[in-house]
Amino acid sequence: PIKQKFFEELKKHGIPIVPNYMIKGPTPYQTDFVLFVNGHQYIIEIDEKQRKLNGRQVELDNWKIRQFSKKDIVEHLPDVIEELKRLC
């Protein structure tokens, strides 16, 4: 429910986010969301995958990572949206 709410809000604000994107490689990785904007690739993760991403940094060198907690989404969604808008 939190990820769905997040996705819907970003779409309302015109942020071209893609849910459940699969990054291929020696160890495929499914993200919560990705954002392709201004020649950059961003992985947007909500909360629980932080440790997994840190361990895979070598394979994800060409990706920038933004991580938000569930608390950020529930209590500070306008701030999160503004941060992502600045990337666009």
Short mmCIF file of N, CA, C and O in Angstrom, two decimals:
data_model
loop_
_atom_site.label_atom_id
_atom_site.label_comp_id
_atom_site.label_asym_id
_atom_site.label_seq_id
_atom_site.Cartn_x
_atom_site.Cartn_y
_atom_site.Cartn_z
N PRO A 1 0.81 -1.22 0.00
CA PRO A 1 0.00 0.00 0.00
C PRO A 1 0.85 1.28 0.00
O PRO A 1 0.51 2.22 -0.69
N ILE A 2 1.95 1.31 0.74
CA ILE A 2 2.79 2.51 0.78
C ILE A 2 3.44 2.74 -0.58
O ILE A 2 3.47 3.86 -1.09
N LYS A 3 3.94 1.68 -1.19
CA LYS A 3 4.59 1.83 -2.50
C LYS A 3 3.58 2.24 -3.57
O LYS A 3 3.90 3.04 -4.44
N GLN A 4 2.37 1.72 -3.48
CA GLN A 4 1.33 2.09 -4.43
C GLN A 4 0.96 3.57 -4.28
O GLN A 4 0.84 4.30 -5.26
N LYS A 5 0.81 4.02 -3.03
CA LYS A 5 0.51 5.42 -2.76
C LYS A 5 1.63 6.32 -3.31
O LYS A 5 1.37 7.34 -3.95
N PHE A 6 2.85 5.92 -3.05
CA PHE A 6 4.03 6.66 -3.52
C PHE A 6 4.00 6.77 -5.05
O PHE A 6 4.14 7.86 -5.61
N PHE A 7 3.79 5.65 -5.72
CA PHE A 7 3.74 5.62 -7.19
C PHE A 7 2.65 6.54 -7.72
O PHE A 7 2.88 7.35 -8.63
N GLU A 8 1.46 6.45 -7.16
CA GLU A 8 0.33 7.27 -7.61
C GLU A 8 0.60 8.76 -7.42
O GLU A 8 0.28 9.56 -8.29
N GLU A 9 1.19 9.12 -6.29
CA GLU A 9 1.49 10.53 -6.03
C GLU A 9 2.54 11.07 -7.00
O GLU A 9 2.42 12.19 -7.50
N LEU A 10 3.56 10.27 -7.29
CA LEU A 10 4.59 10.73 -8.22
C LEU A 10 4.00 10.91 -9.62
O LEU A 10 4.33 11.87 -10.31
N LYS A 11 3.14 10.00 -10.03
CA LYS A 11 2.49 10.13 -11.33
C LYS A 11 1.64 11.41 -11.39
O LYS A 11 1.64 12.10 -12.41
N LYS A 12 0.93 11.72 -10.31
CA LYS A 12 0.12 12.95 -10.26
C LYS A 12 0.97 14.19 -10.49
O LYS A 12 0.52 15.19 -11.03
N HIS A 13 2.23 14.12 -10.05
CA HIS A 13 3.14 15.27 -10.16
C HIS A 13 3.98 15.20 -11.43
O HIS A 13 4.92 15.99 -11.59
N GLY A 14 3.67 14.26 -12.31
CA GLY A 14 4.37 14.18 -13.59
C GLY A 14 5.77 13.63 -13.52
O GLY A 14 6.58 13.85 -14.43
N ILE A 15 6.10 12.93 -12.45
CA ILE A 15 7.44 12.34 -12.32
C ILE A 15 7.40 10.97 -12.99
O ILE A 15 6.65 10.09 -12.57
N PRO A 16 8.21 10.77 -14.04
CA PRO A 16 8.12 9.55 -14.86
C PRO A 16 8.80 8.33 -14.22
O PRO A 16 9.80 7.82 -14.71
N ILE A 17 8.24 7.85 -13.16
CA ILE A 17 8.83 6.75 -12.40
C ILE A 17 8.35 5.41 -12.97
O ILE A 17 7.24 5.31 -13.48
N VAL A 18 9.22 4.41 -12.92
CA VAL A 18 8.89 3.08 -13.43
C VAL A 18 8.95 2.10 -12.26
O VAL A 18 9.99 1.99 -11.60
N PRO A 19 7.86 1.39 -11.97
CA PRO A 19 7.88 0.45 -10.85
C PRO A 19 8.47 -0.91 -11.23
O PRO A 19 8.45 -1.30 -12.40
N ASN A 20 9.03 -1.58 -10.24
CA ASN A 20 9.49 -2.97 -10.37
C ASN A 20 10.40 -3.21 -11.57
O ASN A 20 10.23 -4.16 -12.31
N TYR A 21 11.38 -2.36 -11.73
CA TYR A 21 12.30 -2.46 -12.86
C TYR A 21 13.38 -3.50 -12.55
O TYR A 21 13.94 -3.53 -11.47
N MET A 22 13.66 -4.36 -13.54
CA MET A 22 14.67 -5.41 -13.36
C MET A 22 16.00 -4.94 -13.95
O MET A 22 16.08 -4.63 -15.14
N ILE A 23 17.02 -4.88 -13.12
CA ILE A 23 18.36 -4.57 -13.58
C ILE A 23 19.06 -5.89 -13.85
O ILE A 23 19.22 -6.72 -12.96
N LYS A 24 19.44 -6.07 -15.11
CA LYS A 24 20.06 -7.33 -15.50
C LYS A 24 21.55 -7.28 -15.19
O LYS A 24 22.15 -6.23 -15.09
N GLY A 25 22.12 -8.44 -15.03
CA GLY A 25 23.54 -8.54 -14.74
C GLY A 25 23.83 -9.92 -14.21
O GLY A 25 22.97 -10.80 -14.24
N PRO A 26 25.04 -10.13 -13.69
CA PRO A 26 25.38 -11.44 -13.14
C PRO A 26 24.38 -11.87 -12.06
O PRO A 26 24.06 -13.05 -11.94
N THR A 27 23.92 -10.91 -11.28
CA THR A 27 22.89 -11.17 -10.27
C THR A 27 21.76 -10.18 -10.52
O THR A 27 21.83 -9.04 -10.08
N PRO A 28 20.71 -10.58 -11.26
CA PRO A 28 19.62 -9.65 -11.54
C PRO A 28 19.04 -9.08 -10.25
O PRO A 28 19.01 -9.74 -9.22
N TYR A 29 18.59 -7.84 -10.36
CA TYR A 29 18.06 -7.16 -9.18
C TYR A 29 16.77 -6.43 -9.56
O TYR A 29 16.76 -5.65 -10.52
N GLN A 30 15.70 -6.68 -8.83
CA GLN A 30 14.44 -5.98 -9.08
C GLN A 30 14.32 -4.82 -8.10
O GLN A 30 14.32 -5.01 -6.89
N THR A 31 14.20 -3.62 -8.65
CA THR A 31 14.10 -2.42 -7.84
C THR A 31 12.65 -2.17 -7.44
O THR A 31 11.73 -2.75 -8.02
N ASP A 32 12.46 -1.28 -6.49
CA ASP A 32 11.10 -0.81 -6.21
C ASP A 32 10.66 0.09 -7.35
O ASP A 32 9.59 -0.08 -7.92
N PHE A 33 11.52 1.06 -7.70
CA PHE A 33 11.23 2.01 -8.77
C PHE A 33 12.54 2.45 -9.40
O PHE A 33 13.59 2.39 -8.77
N VAL A 34 12.45 2.94 -10.64
CA VAL A 34 13.58 3.64 -11.26
C VAL A 34 13.07 4.91 -11.90
O VAL A 34 11.88 5.06 -12.20
N LEU A 35 14.01 5.81 -12.11
CA LEU A 35 13.72 7.09 -12.75
C LEU A 35 14.84 7.35 -13.74
O LEU A 35 16.01 7.34 -13.36
N PHE A 36 14.49 7.50 -15.01
CA PHE A 36 15.46 7.84 -16.05
C PHE A 36 15.21 9.30 -16.42
O PHE A 36 14.17 9.63 -17.01
N VAL A 37 16.14 10.17 -16.06
CA VAL A 37 15.93 11.59 -16.31
C VAL A 37 17.26 12.31 -16.45
O VAL A 37 18.23 12.01 -15.75
N ASN A 38 17.30 13.26 -17.39
CA ASN A 38 18.48 14.10 -17.61
C ASN A 38 19.77 13.30 -17.78
O ASN A 38 20.82 13.67 -17.27
N GLY A 39 19.68 12.18 -18.47
CA GLY A 39 20.86 11.36 -18.72
C GLY A 39 21.34 10.55 -17.53
O GLY A 39 22.42 9.98 -17.56
N HIS A 40 20.54 10.49 -16.48
CA HIS A 40 20.91 9.74 -15.28
C HIS A 40 19.90 8.62 -15.03
O HIS A 40 18.76 8.69 -15.47
N GLN A 41 20.36 7.63 -14.32
CA GLN A 41 19.51 6.51 -13.92
C GLN A 41 19.48 6.46 -12.40
O GLN A 41 20.53 6.36 -11.76
N TYR A 42 18.29 6.54 -11.84
CA TYR A 42 18.13 6.52 -10.39
C TYR A 42 17.35 5.29 -9.96
O TYR A 42 16.30 5.00 -10.52
N ILE A 43 17.87 4.62 -8.96
CA ILE A 43 17.12 3.56 -8.29
C ILE A 43 16.45 4.23 -7.10
O ILE A 43 17.11 4.91 -6.31
N ILE A 44 15.14 4.04 -6.98
CA ILE A 44 14.39 4.60 -5.86
C ILE A 44 13.90 3.42 -5.03
O ILE A 44 13.10 2.62 -5.52
N GLU A 45 14.39 3.30 -3.84
CA GLU A 45 14.02 2.19 -2.97
C GLU A 45 13.32 2.69 -1.72
O GLU A 45 13.66 3.75 -1.19
N ILE A 46 12.38 1.90 -1.27
CA ILE A 46 11.64 2.21 -0.06
C ILE A 46 12.11 1.25 1.03
O ILE A 46 11.87 0.04 0.94
N ASP A 47 12.84 1.76 1.99
CA ASP A 47 13.15 1.12 3.26
C ASP A 47 13.99 -0.14 3.22
O ASP A 47 15.18 -0.07 3.33
N GLU A 48 13.38 -1.29 3.07
CA GLU A 48 13.99 -2.55 3.49
C GLU A 48 15.15 -3.06 2.64
O GLU A 48 15.84 -3.96 3.06
N LYS A 49 15.41 -2.51 1.48
CA LYS A 49 16.45 -3.08 0.61
C LYS A 49 17.81 -2.41 0.75
O LYS A 49 18.72 -2.71 0.02
N GLN A 50 17.97 -1.52 1.71
CA GLN A 50 19.20 -0.76 1.84
C GLN A 50 20.44 -1.65 1.92
O GLN A 50 21.41 -1.45 1.23
N ARG A 51 20.40 -2.66 2.75
CA ARG A 51 21.58 -3.52 2.91
C ARG A 51 21.89 -4.27 1.61
O ARG A 51 23.03 -4.43 1.25
N LYS A 52 20.88 -4.71 0.91
CA LYS A 52 21.10 -5.43 -0.35
C LYS A 52 21.78 -4.53 -1.37
O LYS A 52 22.68 -4.95 -2.07
N LEU A 53 21.34 -3.29 -1.46
CA LEU A 53 21.95 -2.37 -2.42
C LEU A 53 23.39 -2.07 -2.07
O LEU A 53 24.24 -2.03 -2.94
N ASN A 54 23.68 -1.85 -0.83
CA ASN A 54 25.06 -1.55 -0.43
C ASN A 54 26.00 -2.67 -0.82
O ASN A 54 27.12 -2.44 -1.24
N GLY A 55 25.55 -3.91 -0.73
CA GLY A 55 26.38 -5.06 -1.08
C GLY A 55 26.56 -5.23 -2.58
O GLY A 55 27.43 -5.94 -3.02
N ARG A 56 25.75 -4.58 -3.39
CA ARG A 56 25.81 -4.74 -4.84
C ARG A 56 26.35 -3.51 -5.53
O ARG A 56 26.19 -3.34 -6.72
N GLN A 57 26.98 -2.63 -4.83
CA GLN A 57 27.40 -1.35 -5.38
C GLN A 57 28.24 -1.49 -6.64
O GLN A 57 28.10 -0.72 -7.57
N VAL A 58 29.10 -2.49 -6.70
CA VAL A 58 29.98 -2.65 -7.87
C VAL A 58 29.16 -2.84 -9.13
O VAL A 58 29.43 -2.24 -10.17
N GLU A 59 28.10 -3.65 -9.06
CA GLU A 59 27.27 -3.91 -10.23
C GLU A 59 26.38 -2.72 -10.57
O GLU A 59 25.87 -2.63 -11.68
N LEU A 60 26.17 -1.82 -9.63
CA LEU A 60 25.24 -0.70 -9.84
C LEU A 60 25.96 0.63 -10.01
O LEU A 60 25.39 1.68 -9.79
N ASP A 61 27.23 0.59 -10.44
CA ASP A 61 28.03 1.81 -10.53
C ASP A 61 27.42 2.89 -11.42
O ASP A 61 27.60 4.07 -11.17
N ASN A 62 26.71 2.51 -12.46
CA ASN A 62 26.15 3.52 -13.34
C ASN A 62 24.76 3.99 -12.89
O ASN A 62 24.10 4.73 -13.60
N TRP A 63 24.34 3.59 -11.71
CA TRP A 63 23.05 3.99 -11.14
C TRP A 63 23.29 4.88 -9.93
O TRP A 63 24.20 4.64 -9.14
N LYS A 64 22.43 5.86 -9.77
CA LYS A 64 22.42 6.66 -8.54
C LYS A 64 21.27 6.12 -7.70
O LYS A 64 20.23 5.74 -8.24
N ILE A 65 21.48 6.08 -6.41
CA ILE A 65 20.49 5.44 -5.53
C ILE A 65 19.88 6.46 -4.59
O ILE A 65 20.60 7.24 -3.95
N ARG A 66 18.56 6.47 -4.52
CA ARG A 66 17.82 7.27 -3.55
C ARG A 66 17.00 6.31 -2.73
O ARG A 66 16.24 5.51 -3.28
N GLN A 67 17.16 6.37 -1.43
CA GLN A 67 16.42 5.48 -0.53
C GLN A 67 15.60 6.31 0.43
O GLN A 67 16.07 7.32 0.95
N PHE A 68 14.38 5.88 0.62
CA PHE A 68 13.47 6.55 1.54
C PHE A 68 12.89 5.51 2.49
O PHE A 68 12.65 4.37 2.09
N SER A 69 12.65 5.92 3.71
CA SER A 69 12.01 5.01 4.67
C SER A 69 10.51 5.07 4.48
O SER A 69 9.97 6.02 3.89
N LYS A 70 9.83 4.08 4.99
CA LYS A 70 8.37 4.10 4.95
C LYS A 70 7.86 5.31 5.72
O LYS A 70 6.87 5.93 5.33
N LYS A 71 8.55 5.67 6.78
CA LYS A 71 8.18 6.85 7.56
C LYS A 71 8.26 8.12 6.70
O LYS A 71 7.39 8.98 6.78
N ASP A 72 9.31 8.22 5.87
CA ASP A 72 9.43 9.37 4.96
C ASP A 72 8.21 9.47 4.06
O ASP A 72 7.68 10.55 3.84
N ILE A 73 7.77 8.33 3.54
CA ILE A 73 6.64 8.31 2.60
C ILE A 73 5.35 8.69 3.32
O ILE A 73 4.54 9.46 2.81
N VAL A 74 5.16 8.16 4.50
CA VAL A 74 3.92 8.40 5.24
C VAL A 74 3.87 9.82 5.80
O VAL A 74 2.86 10.51 5.68
N GLU A 75 4.97 10.28 6.40
CA GLU A 75 4.95 11.54 7.13
C GLU A 75 5.51 12.74 6.36
O GLU A 75 5.22 13.88 6.71
N HIS A 76 6.31 12.48 5.34
CA HIS A 76 6.99 13.59 4.64
C HIS A 76 6.91 13.46 3.13
O HIS A 76 7.84 13.86 2.41
N LEU A 77 5.81 12.93 2.63
CA LEU A 77 5.68 12.70 1.19
C LEU A 77 5.90 13.96 0.36
O LEU A 77 6.60 13.91 -0.66
N PRO A 78 5.36 15.13 0.73
CA PRO A 78 5.63 16.33 -0.07
C PRO A 78 7.12 16.65 -0.20
O PRO A 78 7.58 17.06 -1.27
N ASP A 79 7.89 16.43 0.85
CA ASP A 79 9.33 16.67 0.79
C ASP A 79 10.02 15.68 -0.15
O ASP A 79 10.94 16.04 -0.89
N VAL A 80 9.59 14.42 -0.10
CA VAL A 80 10.15 13.39 -0.98
C VAL A 80 9.85 13.74 -2.43
O VAL A 80 10.73 13.67 -3.31
N ILE A 81 8.62 14.14 -2.70
CA ILE A 81 8.23 14.52 -4.05
C ILE A 81 9.07 15.69 -4.54
O ILE A 81 9.57 15.69 -5.67
N GLU A 82 9.28 16.68 -3.70
CA GLU A 82 10.09 17.83 -4.08
C GLU A 82 11.53 17.43 -4.38
O GLU A 82 12.15 17.92 -5.32
N GLU A 83 12.08 16.52 -3.59
CA GLU A 83 13.45 16.04 -3.85
C GLU A 83 13.54 15.38 -5.22
O GLU A 83 14.47 15.62 -5.98
N LEU A 84 12.56 14.56 -5.54
CA LEU A 84 12.57 13.88 -6.84
C LEU A 84 12.29 14.84 -7.98
O LEU A 84 12.86 14.69 -9.07
N LYS A 85 11.48 15.84 -7.76
CA LYS A 85 11.24 16.86 -8.79
C LYS A 85 12.52 17.60 -9.14
O LYS A 85 12.75 17.95 -10.30
N ARG A 86 13.35 17.83 -8.16
CA ARG A 86 14.63 18.54 -8.41
C ARG A 86 15.53 17.72 -9.34
O ARG A 86 16.35 18.28 -10.05
N LEU A 87 15.39 16.41 -9.32
CA LEU A 87 16.19 15.57 -10.22
C LEU A 87 15.73 15.72 -11.67
O LEU A 87 16.51 15.54 -12.59
N CYS A 88 14.45 16.04 -11.83
CA CYS A 88 13.86 16.13 -13.17
C CYS A 88 14.18 17.48 -13.78
O CYS A 88 14.08 17.74 -14.90
#
